[in-house]
């Protein structure tokens, strides 16, 4: 991508975009190897690319404890979720190689410290529950017992699932600058976009220069719609219903943690690093089951002064097509009762699509429904 001045965009979290990419070291073969889980591999890539700026590596004890207790890094900068590497034992040397589960070496870590951590406390504070039925808590409890901290240098990355959608913060920032965008709203999603979400992205876009549709393509629960089907839906919808010069589709490489409110903050900070000045936060953002209150992911933003996060959250209600209004609407803008609203539960939508039936156009664009029906058929 050509060099474009990006200084009119929001500054990265902490002021500068981190770049922890580098050369494969000559002594790589002599280093002890630490094997990462897929979530840790995803975090590693995001540290290296600057998506988790100002982090330069996996968190040390001081930063970890402050994040868990106070939603802040050791420097005092807001931060919402631990980014840690779990190990059984302290390594021997002062540098280790980091590899994925297939054994491919991706990075080197300079060992800063190894420390014990309290899984119950992390679960309680970060997930607001210690219930192992919660997928984030289950993963935490299955982790190795110590955290290994230190700065990383990445020299190789796993092949992304969607090569053309794999844009690093540097790339999205350049793309925004090239288009002349200054204010950009980021939209996080891990579901196909139906009319309700199309509506809120467009309401948000009315007030800014551009929209980054930034679907999460990292690890999710098994029952979420597969990433390749979702990506086909996003492309179809964007091609047919958004102006090409106002929207950018790119993949967000994070793994889902299902930490609800804290993850909403974390998602916002990441998007700030990608160059977004605004971030859409719906009801129950990044939630799972009924572990979080409907508005918790919005209320948590009040725990910070607005200037501390810099990125502006845009809060939305559930929206729907209202027959009486003759438009998309929400409880904020529509006075009519439920009978006028076109509402379908997730279960109902799935049932229709599995039977090859197109949901009402007030609920889903027919082109998107076709993609989903095709996916269920095969
Ligand atoms: Zn209405």
Short mmCIF file of C-alpha atoms and ligand atoms in Angstrom, two decimals:
data_model
loop_
_atom_site.label_atom_id
_atom_site.label_comp_id
_atom_site.label_asym_id
_atom_site.label_seq_id
_atom_site.Cartn_x
_atom_site.Cartn_y
_atom_site.Cartn_z
CA UNK A 1 0.00 0.00 0.00
CA UNK A 2 1.34 3.46 -0.86
CA UNK A 3 2.37 5.84 1.88
CA UNK A 4 -0.38 8.34 2.69
CA UNK A 5 -0.40 10.85 5.52
CA UNK A 6 -2.54 9.31 8.23
CA UNK A 7 -2.03 12.06 10.81
CA UNK A 8 -5.56 13.37 10.48
CA UNK A 9 -6.86 10.11 11.92
CA UNK A 10 -7.33 9.33 15.59
CA UNK A 11 -4.03 8.49 17.31
CA UNK A 12 -3.39 4.89 18.34
CA UNK A 13 -3.99 3.92 21.98
CA UNK A 14 -1.01 5.20 23.96
CA UNK A 15 0.01 7.54 21.13
CA UNK A 16 2.01 5.37 18.73
CA UNK A 17 1.31 2.29 16.67
CA UNK A 18 3.44 -0.60 17.90
CA UNK A 19 5.36 -2.65 15.34
CA UNK A 20 6.77 -5.85 16.78
CA UNK A 21 7.63 -7.55 13.51
CA UNK A 22 11.22 -8.44 12.70
CA UNK A 23 13.69 -10.91 11.25
CA UNK A 24 13.91 -14.61 12.03
CA UNK A 25 16.90 -14.83 14.41
CA UNK A 26 19.95 -16.96 13.51
CA UNK A 27 19.87 -18.87 16.81
CA UNK A 28 16.17 -19.79 16.50
CA UNK A 29 16.85 -23.54 16.41
CA UNK A 30 18.71 -23.41 19.72
CA UNK A 31 15.82 -21.78 21.61
CA UNK A 32 13.35 -23.60 23.82
CA UNK A 33 9.93 -23.73 22.15
CA UNK A 34 6.69 -22.65 23.82
CA UNK A 35 3.56 -23.86 22.02
CA UNK A 36 0.67 -21.41 21.89
CA UNK A 37 -3.06 -22.09 21.79
CA UNK A 38 -4.96 -20.66 18.81
CA UNK A 39 -6.19 -17.78 21.01
CA UNK A 40 -2.60 -16.96 22.02
CA UNK A 41 -1.48 -17.15 18.38
CA UNK A 42 -4.19 -14.66 17.51
CA UNK A 43 -3.10 -12.34 20.35
CA UNK A 44 0.53 -12.67 19.20
CA UNK A 45 -0.33 -11.57 15.68
CA UNK A 46 -2.30 -8.62 17.01
CA UNK A 47 0.56 -7.52 19.27
CA UNK A 48 3.02 -7.72 16.36
CA UNK A 49 0.77 -5.73 14.01
CA UNK A 50 0.02 -2.98 16.53
CA UNK A 51 -3.66 -3.90 16.89
CA UNK A 52 -3.07 -4.16 20.63
CA UNK A 53 -0.94 -1.00 20.93
CA UNK A 54 0.59 -0.05 23.32
CA UNK A 55 1.28 -3.71 24.22
CA UNK A 56 4.65 -4.93 22.97
CA UNK A 57 4.34 -8.42 24.36
CA UNK A 58 2.42 -10.67 26.72
CA UNK A 59 1.54 -8.91 29.95
CA UNK A 60 3.68 -8.87 33.07
CA UNK A 61 2.25 -9.31 36.53
CA UNK A 62 1.83 -5.65 37.40
CA UNK A 63 -0.07 -4.86 34.22
CA UNK A 64 -2.10 -8.05 34.46
CA UNK A 65 -3.20 -7.38 38.05
CA UNK A 66 -4.12 -3.79 37.34
CA UNK A 67 -6.13 -4.81 34.29
CA UNK A 68 -8.01 -7.47 36.25
CA UNK A 69 -8.65 -5.17 39.25
CA UNK A 70 -8.86 -1.68 37.79
CA UNK A 71 -9.28 -1.90 34.01
CA UNK A 72 -5.90 -0.23 33.53
CA UNK A 73 -2.40 -1.09 32.36
CA UNK A 74 0.57 -0.52 34.69
CA UNK A 75 0.96 2.90 33.02
CA UNK A 76 -2.60 3.81 34.02
CA UNK A 77 -3.86 3.68 30.44
CA UNK A 78 -7.32 2.08 30.14
CA UNK A 79 -7.30 -1.58 29.15
CA UNK A 80 -9.99 -4.18 29.65
CA UNK A 81 -8.77 -7.76 29.21
CA UNK A 82 -5.61 -9.71 30.02
CA UNK A 83 -3.41 -10.58 27.06
CA UNK A 84 -1.34 -13.36 28.57
CA UNK A 85 0.56 -16.47 27.61
CA UNK A 86 -0.03 -19.51 29.85
CA UNK A 87 2.77 -22.01 30.53
CA UNK A 88 3.49 -24.92 32.90
CA UNK A 89 7.01 -23.98 33.87
CA UNK A 90 9.44 -21.07 33.65
CA UNK A 91 11.72 -21.54 30.62
CA UNK A 92 15.47 -22.01 31.13
CA UNK A 93 16.84 -19.34 28.82
CA UNK A 94 16.13 -15.62 28.57
CA UNK A 95 14.57 -15.99 25.11
CA UNK A 96 12.11 -18.57 23.81
CA UNK A 97 10.62 -19.39 20.43
CA UNK A 98 6.81 -19.19 20.18
CA UNK A 99 5.18 -21.77 17.93
CA UNK A 100 1.63 -22.64 16.90
CA UNK A 101 0.07 -26.04 17.61
CA UNK A 102 1.53 -27.47 14.38
CA UNK A 103 5.01 -26.59 15.66
CA UNK A 104 5.60 -23.72 13.22
CA UNK A 105 7.72 -21.01 14.86
CA UNK A 106 6.21 -17.56 14.64
CA UNK A 107 8.04 -15.30 17.06
CA UNK A 108 10.63 -14.90 19.76
CA UNK A 109 9.78 -13.76 23.29
CA UNK A 110 12.29 -12.06 25.59
CA UNK A 111 11.49 -13.60 28.96
CA UNK A 112 10.69 -10.85 31.46
CA UNK A 113 8.94 -12.84 34.20
CA UNK A 114 6.89 -15.91 34.97
CA UNK A 115 4.15 -15.56 37.57
CA UNK A 116 1.26 -17.39 39.18
CA UNK A 117 -2.24 -16.10 38.65
CA UNK A 118 -5.60 -16.68 40.26
CA UNK A 119 -8.05 -18.14 37.75
CA UNK A 120 -11.07 -17.56 39.98
CA UNK A 121 -10.24 -13.92 40.42
CA UNK A 122 -9.61 -13.42 36.71
CA UNK A 123 -12.93 -15.14 35.90
CA UNK A 124 -14.85 -13.21 38.55
CA UNK A 125 -13.51 -9.82 37.45
CA UNK A 126 -13.23 -10.26 33.69
CA UNK A 127 -16.23 -12.51 32.97
CA UNK A 128 -18.35 -11.63 36.03
CA UNK A 129 -18.86 -15.34 36.63
CA UNK A 130 -16.94 -18.47 37.59
CA UNK A 131 -19.48 -20.71 35.85
CA UNK A 132 -17.61 -23.14 33.63
CA UNK A 133 -20.54 -23.28 31.23
CA UNK A 134 -19.33 -19.82 30.11
CA UNK A 135 -17.01 -20.45 27.10
CA UNK A 136 -14.47 -17.81 28.17
CA UNK A 137 -14.35 -19.13 31.73
CA UNK A 138 -14.04 -22.73 30.49
CA UNK A 139 -11.04 -21.74 28.39
CA UNK A 140 -9.46 -19.86 31.28
CA UNK A 141 -9.87 -22.83 33.66
CA UNK A 142 -8.35 -25.17 31.07
CA UNK A 143 -5.24 -22.98 30.78
CA UNK A 144 -1.77 -23.80 32.07
CA UNK A 145 -1.07 -22.49 35.61
CA UNK A 146 1.49 -19.69 35.09
CA UNK A 147 1.85 -16.68 32.85
CA UNK A 148 4.98 -16.02 30.83
CA UNK A 149 5.54 -12.34 30.14
CA UNK A 150 7.83 -10.53 27.76
CA UNK A 151 8.27 -8.52 24.61
CA UNK A 152 7.74 -10.40 21.35
CA UNK A 153 9.16 -10.11 17.86
CA UNK A 154 7.10 -11.83 15.19
CA UNK A 155 8.80 -13.04 12.02
CA UNK A 156 6.13 -15.28 10.58
CA UNK A 157 2.34 -15.27 10.58
CA UNK A 158 -0.20 -17.97 9.94
CA UNK A 159 -1.81 -17.64 6.51
CA UNK A 160 -5.02 -15.65 7.06
CA UNK A 161 -8.28 -17.34 6.16
CA UNK A 162 -9.29 -14.38 3.98
CA UNK A 163 -6.10 -12.97 2.46
CA UNK A 164 -7.73 -9.95 0.81
CA UNK A 165 -9.50 -9.03 4.07
CA UNK A 166 -6.36 -9.27 6.21
CA UNK A 167 -5.53 -5.61 6.80
CA UNK A 168 -3.29 -4.57 9.68
CA UNK A 169 -3.88 -1.28 11.53
CA UNK A 170 -1.27 0.31 9.26
CA UNK A 171 -3.24 -0.81 6.19
CA UNK A 172 -6.67 0.30 7.37
CA UNK A 173 -5.23 3.66 8.41
CA UNK A 174 -3.67 4.09 4.96
CA UNK A 175 -6.94 3.03 3.32
CA UNK A 176 -8.93 5.57 5.37
CA UNK A 177 -6.44 8.34 4.57
CA UNK A 178 -6.50 7.47 0.86
CA UNK A 179 -10.26 7.83 0.83
CA UNK A 180 -9.98 11.15 2.63
CA UNK A 181 -11.82 9.84 5.69
CA UNK A 182 -11.11 11.42 9.02
CA UNK A 183 -13.94 10.18 11.20
CA UNK A 184 -14.56 6.48 10.79
CA UNK A 185 -16.99 4.26 12.65
CA UNK A 186 -16.04 0.65 13.34
CA UNK A 187 -18.62 -2.12 13.43
CA UNK A 188 -17.82 -5.38 15.18
CA UNK A 189 -19.88 -8.41 14.26
CA UNK A 190 -19.73 -12.18 14.43
CA UNK A 191 -23.09 -12.79 12.78
CA UNK A 192 -24.55 -12.28 9.32
CA UNK A 193 -25.85 -8.70 8.99
CA UNK A 194 -29.62 -8.50 8.86
CA UNK A 195 -31.67 -5.33 8.37
CA UNK A 196 -31.35 -4.31 12.02
CA UNK A 197 -27.56 -4.11 11.89
CA UNK A 198 -27.56 -2.65 8.41
CA UNK A 199 -29.74 0.09 9.83
CA UNK A 200 -27.50 0.98 12.73
CA UNK A 201 -24.33 0.97 10.64
CA UNK A 202 -26.04 3.37 8.25
CA UNK A 203 -27.37 5.60 11.01
CA UNK A 204 -23.82 5.77 12.36
CA UNK A 205 -22.37 6.38 8.88
CA UNK A 206 -24.71 9.38 8.42
CA UNK A 207 -22.64 11.28 11.01
CA UNK A 208 -19.08 10.28 9.99
CA UNK A 209 -16.96 9.89 6.82
CA UNK A 210 -16.63 6.15 6.53
CA UNK A 211 -17.63 2.77 7.90
CA UNK A 212 -15.28 -0.09 8.73
CA UNK A 213 -17.22 -3.36 8.72
CA UNK A 214 -14.85 -5.39 10.85
CA UNK A 215 -16.17 -8.92 11.39
CA UNK A 216 -14.38 -11.06 13.91
CA UNK A 217 -12.92 -14.09 12.13
CA UNK A 218 -10.82 -15.55 14.97
CA UNK A 219 -12.01 -18.38 17.22
CA UNK A 220 -15.71 -18.38 18.08
CA UNK A 221 -18.03 -20.91 19.67
CA UNK A 222 -18.84 -23.87 17.43
CA UNK A 223 -22.47 -22.82 16.98
CA UNK A 224 -21.78 -19.38 15.47
CA UNK A 225 -22.26 -19.11 11.67
CA UNK A 226 -18.97 -20.17 9.96
CA UNK A 227 -16.71 -17.29 8.95
CA UNK A 228 -16.71 -18.09 5.21
CA UNK A 229 -20.52 -17.95 5.09
CA UNK A 230 -20.59 -14.70 7.05
CA UNK A 231 -17.97 -13.14 4.77
CA UNK A 232 -20.05 -14.09 1.71
CA UNK A 233 -23.05 -12.38 3.36
CA UNK A 234 -21.07 -9.20 4.12
CA UNK A 235 -19.76 -8.97 0.57
CA UNK A 236 -23.21 -9.44 -0.91
CA UNK A 237 -24.81 -6.89 1.36
CA UNK A 238 -22.07 -4.29 0.90
CA UNK A 239 -22.00 -4.71 -2.89
CA UNK A 240 -25.74 -4.26 -3.18
CA UNK A 241 -26.66 -1.82 -0.42
CA UNK A 242 -23.70 0.41 0.53
CA UNK A 243 -21.84 3.04 -1.52
CA UNK A 244 -18.41 1.59 -2.34
CA UNK A 245 -16.54 4.77 -1.40
CA UNK A 246 -18.00 4.89 2.12
CA UNK A 247 -17.36 1.42 3.42
CA UNK A 248 -14.37 -0.84 3.93
CA UNK A 249 -14.71 -4.55 4.73
CA UNK A 250 -11.83 -6.11 6.59
CA UNK A 251 -11.36 -9.01 8.99
CA UNK A 252 -10.73 -8.54 12.71
CA UNK A 253 -8.33 -11.35 13.66
CA UNK A 254 -9.20 -11.51 17.37
CA UNK A 255 -10.48 -14.61 19.13
CA UNK A 256 -13.82 -14.14 20.92
CA UNK A 257 -13.59 -14.12 24.68
CA UNK A 258 -17.32 -13.61 25.37
CA UNK A 259 -16.45 -11.20 28.17
CA UNK A 260 -19.37 -8.89 27.35
CA UNK A 261 -18.78 -5.41 28.84
CA UNK A 262 -15.02 -5.70 29.19
CA UNK A 263 -14.75 -7.06 25.69
CA UNK A 264 -16.72 -4.09 24.37
CA UNK A 265 -14.05 -1.77 25.80
CA UNK A 266 -11.29 -4.00 24.46
CA UNK A 267 -12.91 -4.12 21.01
CA UNK A 268 -13.20 -0.33 20.99
CA UNK A 269 -9.53 0.16 21.92
CA UNK A 270 -8.45 -2.27 19.19
CA UNK A 271 -10.55 -0.41 16.61
CA UNK A 272 -8.97 2.86 17.69
CA UNK A 273 -5.64 1.29 16.73
CA UNK A 274 -7.11 0.42 13.33
CA UNK A 275 -7.95 4.12 12.92
CA UNK A 276 -11.61 4.26 13.96
CA UNK A 277 -12.75 7.41 15.76
CA UNK A 278 -16.15 5.90 16.60
CA UNK A 279 -17.32 2.44 17.58
CA UNK A 280 -20.78 0.91 17.52
CA UNK A 281 -21.85 -0.77 20.75
CA UNK A 282 -25.18 -2.53 20.58
CA UNK A 283 -27.10 -4.19 23.35
CA UNK A 284 -25.33 -7.21 24.87
CA UNK A 285 -22.11 -6.61 22.90
CA UNK A 286 -19.83 -9.69 23.00
CA UNK A 287 -22.16 -11.39 25.44
CA UNK A 288 -23.10 -15.02 25.68
CA UNK A 289 -26.07 -16.67 27.40
CA UNK A 290 -27.51 -14.37 30.06
CA UNK A 291 -24.34 -13.58 31.98
CA UNK A 292 -24.56 -9.85 31.32
CA UNK A 293 -27.29 -7.26 31.64
CA UNK A 294 -28.69 -5.85 28.40
CA UNK A 295 -26.94 -2.50 28.77
CA UNK A 296 -23.81 -3.55 30.70
CA UNK A 297 -21.59 -3.28 27.60
CA UNK A 298 -22.72 0.34 27.18
CA UNK A 299 -22.65 1.32 30.87
CA UNK A 300 -19.05 0.18 31.34
CA UNK A 301 -17.87 3.07 29.11
CA UNK A 302 -18.92 5.41 31.96
CA UNK A 303 -16.11 4.01 34.08
CA UNK A 304 -13.70 6.09 32.00
CA UNK A 305 -13.51 9.78 31.27
CA UNK A 306 -14.35 10.26 27.56
CA UNK A 307 -10.89 11.67 26.75
CA UNK A 308 -9.22 8.58 28.23
CA UNK A 309 -10.53 6.25 25.57
CA UNK A 310 -10.61 8.92 22.88
CA UNK A 311 -12.62 6.64 20.57
CA UNK A 312 -16.29 7.58 20.80
CA UNK A 313 -18.74 4.76 21.53
CA UNK A 314 -22.05 4.98 19.67
CA UNK A 315 -24.77 3.18 21.61
CA UNK A 316 -27.68 1.52 19.87
CA UNK A 317 -30.95 -0.09 20.84
CA UNK A 318 -32.37 -3.14 19.12
CA UNK A 319 -33.97 -2.03 15.88
CA UNK A 320 -36.67 -3.51 13.70
CA UNK A 321 -38.94 -2.72 10.80
CA UNK A 322 -42.11 -1.00 12.02
CA UNK A 323 -45.11 -1.33 9.72
CA UNK A 324 -46.76 1.77 11.16
CA UNK A 325 -43.62 3.91 10.85
CA UNK A 326 -42.96 2.39 7.43
CA UNK A 327 -39.26 2.30 8.26
CA UNK A 328 -36.60 0.82 10.46
CA UNK A 329 -37.01 2.05 14.01
CA UNK A 330 -36.22 1.32 17.63
CA UNK A 331 -37.84 1.87 21.02
CA UNK A 332 -36.15 5.27 20.95
CA UNK A 333 -37.83 6.41 17.74
CA UNK A 334 -41.06 4.43 17.37
CA UNK A 335 -44.19 4.81 19.53
CA UNK A 336 -46.08 1.79 18.14
CA UNK A 337 -46.70 -1.50 19.82
CA UNK A 338 -45.12 -4.84 19.14
CA UNK A 339 -47.79 -6.02 16.69
CA UNK A 340 -46.46 -3.44 14.24
CA UNK A 341 -42.87 -4.66 14.52
CA UNK A 342 -41.34 -7.30 12.28
CA UNK A 343 -39.42 -9.41 14.75
CA UNK A 344 -38.04 -12.93 14.31
CA UNK A 345 -36.08 -14.84 16.92
CA UNK A 346 -32.72 -16.31 15.97
CA UNK A 347 -34.23 -19.78 16.22
CA UNK A 348 -37.10 -18.84 13.91
CA UNK A 349 -34.73 -17.34 11.31
CA UNK A 350 -32.56 -20.44 11.34
CA UNK A 351 -35.66 -22.63 10.93
CA UNK A 352 -36.81 -20.64 7.88
CA UNK A 353 -33.38 -20.69 6.24
CA UNK A 354 -32.88 -24.40 6.89
CA UNK A 355 -36.19 -25.04 5.14
CA UNK A 356 -35.04 -22.94 2.19
CA UNK A 357 -37.55 -20.19 3.01
CA UNK A 358 -36.64 -16.51 2.60
CA UNK A 359 -37.42 -14.46 5.73
CA UNK A 360 -39.44 -11.25 5.22
CA UNK A 361 -37.46 -8.56 3.34
CA UNK A 362 -38.14 -6.26 6.28
CA UNK A 363 -35.95 -8.60 8.31
CA UNK A 364 -33.25 -9.81 5.90
CA UNK A 365 -32.18 -8.65 2.45
CA UNK A 366 -33.19 -11.42 0.01
CA UNK A 367 -29.65 -11.56 -1.45
CA UNK A 368 -28.25 -12.29 2.03
CA UNK A 369 -30.98 -14.86 2.69
CA UNK A 370 -29.97 -16.65 -0.54
CA UNK A 371 -26.35 -16.94 0.65
CA UNK A 372 -27.50 -18.37 3.98
CA UNK A 373 -30.01 -20.78 2.43
CA UNK A 374 -27.29 -22.03 0.09
CA UNK A 375 -24.97 -22.56 3.08
CA UNK A 376 -27.58 -24.53 5.02
CA UNK A 377 -28.31 -26.64 1.94
CA UNK A 378 -24.68 -27.79 1.55
ZN1 LIG B 1 -43.40 2.56 14.63
#
